GROMACS .gro file of C-alpha atoms in nm:
model
  250
    1UNK     CA    1   0.613   3.212  -0.971
    2UNK     CA    2   0.855   3.251  -1.262
    3UNK     CA    3   0.870   2.977  -1.523
    4UNK     CA    4   1.220   2.856  -1.434
    5UNK     CA    5   1.122   2.834  -1.067
    6UNK     CA    6   0.807   2.641  -1.156
    7UNK     CA    7   1.013   2.406  -1.368
    8UNK     CA    8   1.334   2.352  -1.173
    9UNK     CA    9   1.243   2.421  -0.811
   10UNK     CA   10   0.886   2.294  -0.800
   11UNK     CA   11   0.797   2.039  -1.067
   12UNK     CA   12   1.135   1.868  -1.100
   13UNK     CA   13   1.156   1.838  -0.723
   14UNK     CA   14   0.807   1.688  -0.716
   15UNK     CA   15   0.886   1.436  -0.989
   16UNK     CA   16   1.221   1.335  -0.843
   17UNK     CA   17   1.163   1.356  -0.468
   18UNK     CA   18   1.220   1.014  -0.311
   19UNK     CA   19   0.987   1.055  -0.014
   20UNK     CA   20   0.679   1.251  -0.117
   21UNK     CA   21   0.738   1.277  -0.493
   22UNK     CA   22   0.704   1.039  -0.785
   23UNK     CA   23   1.053   0.886  -0.768
   24UNK     CA   24   1.149   0.989  -1.121
   25UNK     CA   25   1.513   1.028  -1.222
   26UNK     CA   26   1.639   1.349  -1.379
   27UNK     CA   27   1.854   1.281  -1.685
   28UNK     CA   28   2.064   1.505  -1.907
   29UNK     CA   29   1.956   1.599  -2.258
   30UNK     CA   30   2.277   1.467  -2.412
   31UNK     CA   31   2.191   1.112  -2.303
   32UNK     CA   32   1.903   1.090  -2.553
   33UNK     CA   33   1.982   0.921  -2.885
   34UNK     CA   34   1.892   1.060  -3.230
   35UNK     CA   35   1.604   0.809  -3.239
   36UNK     CA   36   1.477   0.966  -2.915
   37UNK     CA   37   1.556   0.684  -2.675
   38UNK     CA   38   1.712   0.741  -2.335
   39UNK     CA   39   1.965   0.466  -2.395
   40UNK     CA   40   2.106   0.463  -2.041
   41UNK     CA   41   1.764   0.376  -1.896
   42UNK     CA   42   1.673   0.135  -2.175
   43UNK     CA   43   1.999  -0.055  -2.126
   44UNK     CA   44   1.945  -0.074  -1.751
   45UNK     CA   45   1.590  -0.201  -1.784
   46UNK     CA   46   1.660  -0.475  -2.037
   47UNK     CA   47   1.987  -0.586  -1.878
   48UNK     CA   48   1.942  -0.549  -1.503
   49UNK     CA   49   1.577  -0.604  -1.409
   50UNK     CA   50   1.436  -0.931  -1.282
   51UNK     CA   51   1.267  -1.079  -1.589
   52UNK     CA   52   1.523  -0.951  -1.842
   53UNK     CA   53   1.864  -1.032  -1.695
   54UNK     CA   54   1.901  -1.389  -1.816
   55UNK     CA   55   1.769  -1.325  -2.166
   56UNK     CA   56   1.986  -1.017  -2.208
   57UNK     CA   57   2.296  -1.228  -2.146
   58UNK     CA   58   2.177  -1.472  -2.415
   59UNK     CA   59   2.117  -1.181  -2.651
   60UNK     CA   60   2.466  -1.040  -2.598
   61UNK     CA   61   2.613  -1.357  -2.745
   62UNK     CA   62   2.447  -1.276  -3.079
   63UNK     CA   63   2.633  -0.944  -3.119
   64UNK     CA   64   2.996  -0.840  -3.141
   65UNK     CA   65   2.949  -0.567  -2.882
   66UNK     CA   66   2.691  -0.427  -2.642
   67UNK     CA   67   2.678  -0.105  -2.844
   68UNK     CA   68   2.586  -0.301  -3.157
   69UNK     CA   69   2.311  -0.477  -2.963
   70UNK     CA   70   2.167  -0.151  -2.826
   71UNK     CA   71   2.186   0.026  -3.163
   72UNK     CA   72   2.005  -0.263  -3.332
   73UNK     CA   73   1.747  -0.286  -3.055
   74UNK     CA   74   1.672   0.088  -3.077
   75UNK     CA   75   1.619   0.058  -3.453
   76UNK     CA   76   1.388  -0.238  -3.391
   77UNK     CA   77   1.188  -0.043  -3.130
   78UNK     CA   78   1.173   0.266  -3.349
   79UNK     CA   79   0.998   0.070  -3.623
   80UNK     CA   80   0.752  -0.063  -3.367
   81UNK     CA   81   0.685   0.288  -3.237
   82UNK     CA   82   0.627   0.427  -3.586
   83UNK     CA   83   0.372   0.157  -3.662
   84UNK     CA   84   0.175   0.236  -3.342
   85UNK     CA   85  -0.087   0.509  -3.318
   86UNK     CA   86   0.069   0.649  -3.000
   87UNK     CA   87   0.295   0.554  -2.711
   88UNK     CA   88   0.009   0.438  -2.490
   89UNK     CA   89  -0.089   0.175  -2.746
   90UNK     CA   90   0.275   0.094  -2.816
   91UNK     CA   91   0.348   0.015  -2.451
   92UNK     CA   92   0.018  -0.166  -2.403
   93UNK     CA   93   0.083  -0.388  -2.707
   94UNK     CA   94   0.456  -0.432  -2.648
   95UNK     CA   95   0.498  -0.509  -2.280
   96UNK     CA   96   0.716  -0.788  -2.418
   97UNK     CA   97   0.890  -0.807  -2.755
   98UNK     CA   98   1.078  -1.082  -2.934
   99UNK     CA   99   1.410  -0.960  -3.069
  100UNK     CA  100   1.652  -1.195  -3.242
  101UNK     CA  101   1.437  -1.483  -3.117
  102UNK     CA  102   1.466  -1.374  -2.752
  103UNK     CA  103   1.190  -1.224  -2.538
  104UNK     CA  104   1.248  -0.899  -2.351
  105UNK     CA  105   1.013  -0.700  -2.131
  106UNK     CA  106   0.973  -0.329  -2.206
  107UNK     CA  107   0.741  -0.250  -1.915
  108UNK     CA  108   0.624  -0.420  -1.595
  109UNK     CA  109   0.254  -0.351  -1.516
  110UNK     CA  110   0.138  -0.308  -1.158
  111UNK     CA  111  -0.092  -0.546  -0.976
  112UNK     CA  112   0.059  -0.870  -1.105
  113UNK     CA  113  -0.102  -1.176  -0.946
  114UNK     CA  114   0.241  -1.331  -0.901
  115UNK     CA  115   0.459  -1.030  -0.821
  116UNK     CA  116   0.201  -0.770  -0.706
  117UNK     CA  117   0.380  -0.432  -0.746
  118UNK     CA  118   0.738  -0.553  -0.699
  119UNK     CA  119   0.807  -0.567  -1.072
  120UNK     CA  120   0.632  -0.236  -1.140
  121UNK     CA  121   0.876  -0.071  -0.901
  122UNK     CA  122   1.161  -0.180  -1.129
  123UNK     CA  123   1.034   0.043  -1.410
  124UNK     CA  124   1.255   0.348  -1.463
  125UNK     CA  125   1.068   0.678  -1.499
  126UNK     CA  126   1.277   0.979  -1.602
  127UNK     CA  127   1.239   1.348  -1.682
  128UNK     CA  128   1.463   1.574  -1.888
  129UNK     CA  129   1.458   1.951  -1.882
  130UNK     CA  130   1.495   2.153  -2.202
  131UNK     CA  131   1.549   1.855  -2.431
  132UNK     CA  132   1.623   1.982  -2.785
  133UNK     CA  133   1.429   1.813  -3.062
  134UNK     CA  134   1.593   1.859  -3.402
  135UNK     CA  135   1.481   1.706  -3.729
  136UNK     CA  136   1.715   1.692  -4.028
  137UNK     CA  137   1.629   1.585  -4.381
  138UNK     CA  138   1.906   1.505  -4.627
  139UNK     CA  139   2.154   1.650  -4.379
  140UNK     CA  140   1.973   1.985  -4.349
  141UNK     CA  141   1.798   2.099  -4.033
  142UNK     CA  142   1.428   2.149  -4.102
  143UNK     CA  143   1.283   2.206  -3.757
  144UNK     CA  144   1.383   2.238  -3.395
  145UNK     CA  145   1.224   2.324  -3.064
  146UNK     CA  146   1.292   2.262  -2.696
  147UNK     CA  147   1.013   2.119  -2.477
  148UNK     CA  148   1.029   2.234  -2.115
  149UNK     CA  149   1.003   1.885  -1.963
  150UNK     CA  150   1.009   1.552  -2.148
  151UNK     CA  151   0.907   1.219  -1.999
  152UNK     CA  152   1.045   0.868  -2.052
  153UNK     CA  153   0.973   0.523  -1.912
  154UNK     CA  154   1.245   0.258  -1.935
  155UNK     CA  155   1.420   0.478  -2.189
  156UNK     CA  156   1.114   0.511  -2.413
  157UNK     CA  157   0.969   0.856  -2.489
  158UNK     CA  158   0.619   0.922  -2.351
  159UNK     CA  159   0.539   1.290  -2.405
  160UNK     CA  160   0.624   1.641  -2.294
  161UNK     CA  161   0.495   1.937  -2.095
  162UNK     CA  162   0.488   2.306  -2.182
  163UNK     CA  163   0.513   2.530  -1.874
  164UNK     CA  164   0.382   2.882  -1.836
  165UNK     CA  165   0.441   3.138  -1.563
  166UNK     CA  166   0.160   3.339  -1.405
  167UNK     CA  167   0.437   3.580  -1.301
  168UNK     CA  168   0.449   3.694  -1.667
  169UNK     CA  169   0.069   3.706  -1.690
  170UNK     CA  170   0.067   3.383  -1.891
  171UNK     CA  171  -0.130   3.071  -1.821
  172UNK     CA  172  -0.157   2.712  -1.932
  173UNK     CA  173  -0.509   2.741  -2.068
  174UNK     CA  174  -0.434   3.008  -2.328
  175UNK     CA  175  -0.060   3.064  -2.369
  176UNK     CA  176   0.055   2.711  -2.299
  177UNK     CA  177  -0.195   2.540  -2.526
  178UNK     CA  178  -0.131   2.799  -2.798
  179UNK     CA  179   0.243   2.734  -2.773
  180UNK     CA  180   0.190   2.360  -2.820
  181UNK     CA  181  -0.044   2.417  -3.116
  182UNK     CA  182   0.194   2.666  -3.279
  183UNK     CA  183   0.495   2.438  -3.236
  184UNK     CA  184   0.300   2.158  -3.401
  185UNK     CA  185   0.181   2.392  -3.678
  186UNK     CA  186   0.539   2.501  -3.749
  187UNK     CA  187   0.654   2.139  -3.758
  188UNK     CA  188   0.374   2.035  -3.995
  189UNK     CA  189   0.448   2.326  -4.228
  190UNK     CA  190   0.815   2.227  -4.236
  191UNK     CA  191   0.719   1.865  -4.298
  192UNK     CA  192   0.488   1.959  -4.587
  193UNK     CA  193   0.769   2.150  -4.758
  194UNK     CA  194   0.995   1.847  -4.770
  195UNK     CA  195   0.729   1.578  -4.815
  196UNK     CA  196   0.510   1.727  -5.089
  197UNK     CA  197   0.381   1.423  -5.280
  198UNK     CA  198   0.684   1.210  -5.193
  199UNK     CA  199   0.568   1.066  -4.862
  200UNK     CA  200   0.283   0.838  -4.960
  201UNK     CA  201   0.397   0.578  -4.707
  202UNK     CA  202   0.409   0.850  -4.433
  203UNK     CA  203   0.763   0.741  -4.345
  204UNK     CA  204   0.895   1.096  -4.316
  205UNK     CA  205   0.590   1.209  -4.119
  206UNK     CA  206   0.630   0.927  -3.868
  207UNK     CA  207   0.992   1.030  -3.810
  208UNK     CA  208   0.944   1.406  -3.819
  209UNK     CA  209   0.627   1.448  -3.614
  210UNK     CA  210   0.662   1.161  -3.368
  211UNK     CA  211   0.741   1.386  -3.070
  212UNK     CA  212   0.393   1.536  -3.114
  213UNK     CA  213   0.184   1.265  -3.272
  214UNK     CA  214   0.318   0.962  -3.084
  215UNK     CA  215   0.302   1.123  -2.739
  216UNK     CA  216   0.063   0.963  -2.491
  217UNK     CA  217  -0.039   1.321  -2.429
  218UNK     CA  218   0.114   1.668  -2.423
  219UNK     CA  219   0.040   1.883  -2.121
  220UNK     CA  220   0.033   2.254  -2.058
  221UNK     CA  221   0.092   2.351  -1.697
  222UNK     CA  222   0.104   2.659  -1.477
  223UNK     CA  223   0.109   2.685  -1.098
  224UNK     CA  224  -0.267   2.639  -1.077
  225UNK     CA  225  -0.381   2.420  -1.365
  226UNK     CA  226  -0.278   2.149  -1.608
  227UNK     CA  227  -0.439   2.094  -1.946
  228UNK     CA  228  -0.400   1.765  -2.130
  229UNK     CA  229  -0.373   1.772  -2.509
  230UNK     CA  230  -0.442   1.438  -2.675
  231UNK     CA  231  -0.445   1.340  -3.042
  232UNK     CA  232  -0.286   1.660  -3.167
  233UNK     CA  233  -0.262   1.493  -3.509
  234UNK     CA  234  -0.631   1.581  -3.561
  235UNK     CA  235  -0.503   1.931  -3.644
  236UNK     CA  236  -0.284   1.805  -3.927
  237UNK     CA  237  -0.541   1.840  -4.207
  238UNK     CA  238  -0.633   2.191  -4.090
  239UNK     CA  239  -0.270   2.299  -4.105
  240UNK     CA  240  -0.228   2.135  -4.446
  241UNK     CA  241  -0.539   2.309  -4.584
  242UNK     CA  242  -0.428   2.645  -4.444
  243UNK     CA  243  -0.083   2.599  -4.600
  244UNK     CA  244  -0.231   2.509  -4.937
  245UNK     CA  245  -0.463   2.812  -4.925
  246UNK     CA  246  -0.189   3.039  -4.789
  247UNK     CA  247  -0.410   3.107  -4.489
  248UNK     CA  248  -0.155   3.183  -4.220
  249UNK     CA  249  -0.411   3.278  -3.955
  250UNK     CA  250  -0.463   2.914  -3.853
   0.00000   0.00000   0.00000
């Protein structure tokens, strides 16, 4: 099976199929904000779902426009994300948040004693094919790449998957995992060039590398197997040492 067939005809259908699939929504890449939120889904979840509707209306009264509210809320969430080790911990610790004195839910867990799974079914899971990730520093592009499939819940980024085609004699175990590692290596090298000794607070790193380091996990998939890559940030010091020693065989 060729990679595009695996991606578009097989996996996307499986994720988005309403009967036998996972009931995800497919979204377009241009609906993702520069802060990497799927704003359409985030807006829907905080404004239209059961436990958020009333408080969202109260929140709207505090802003001149809905756009101003959403922009401010995304900035607020972005700071929360950057202070979390990864998106699993972020969601676990931020099922509800207080913004401008008003409580909003970011995720409805399953198995609620009161609501059982009814609230969980209001969560919005989405996938995006070929979502470009571009990082700019001082107006200059430093790094870009394009994950095959990216995942979001309620507009919040979760992680991505790198696909490989057995048709081209590639597989997830070797080629897919190597692609993920090399993309991360390239990103770290670019980060080190702009950060040098000027990022003691890790602010730039948290912005630049969040697509890798904040992901719940990154997966590598072919038609037969899926490999899960967790805590890719453990490679950071190895890349940094190799860069300092000019050892480019990392």
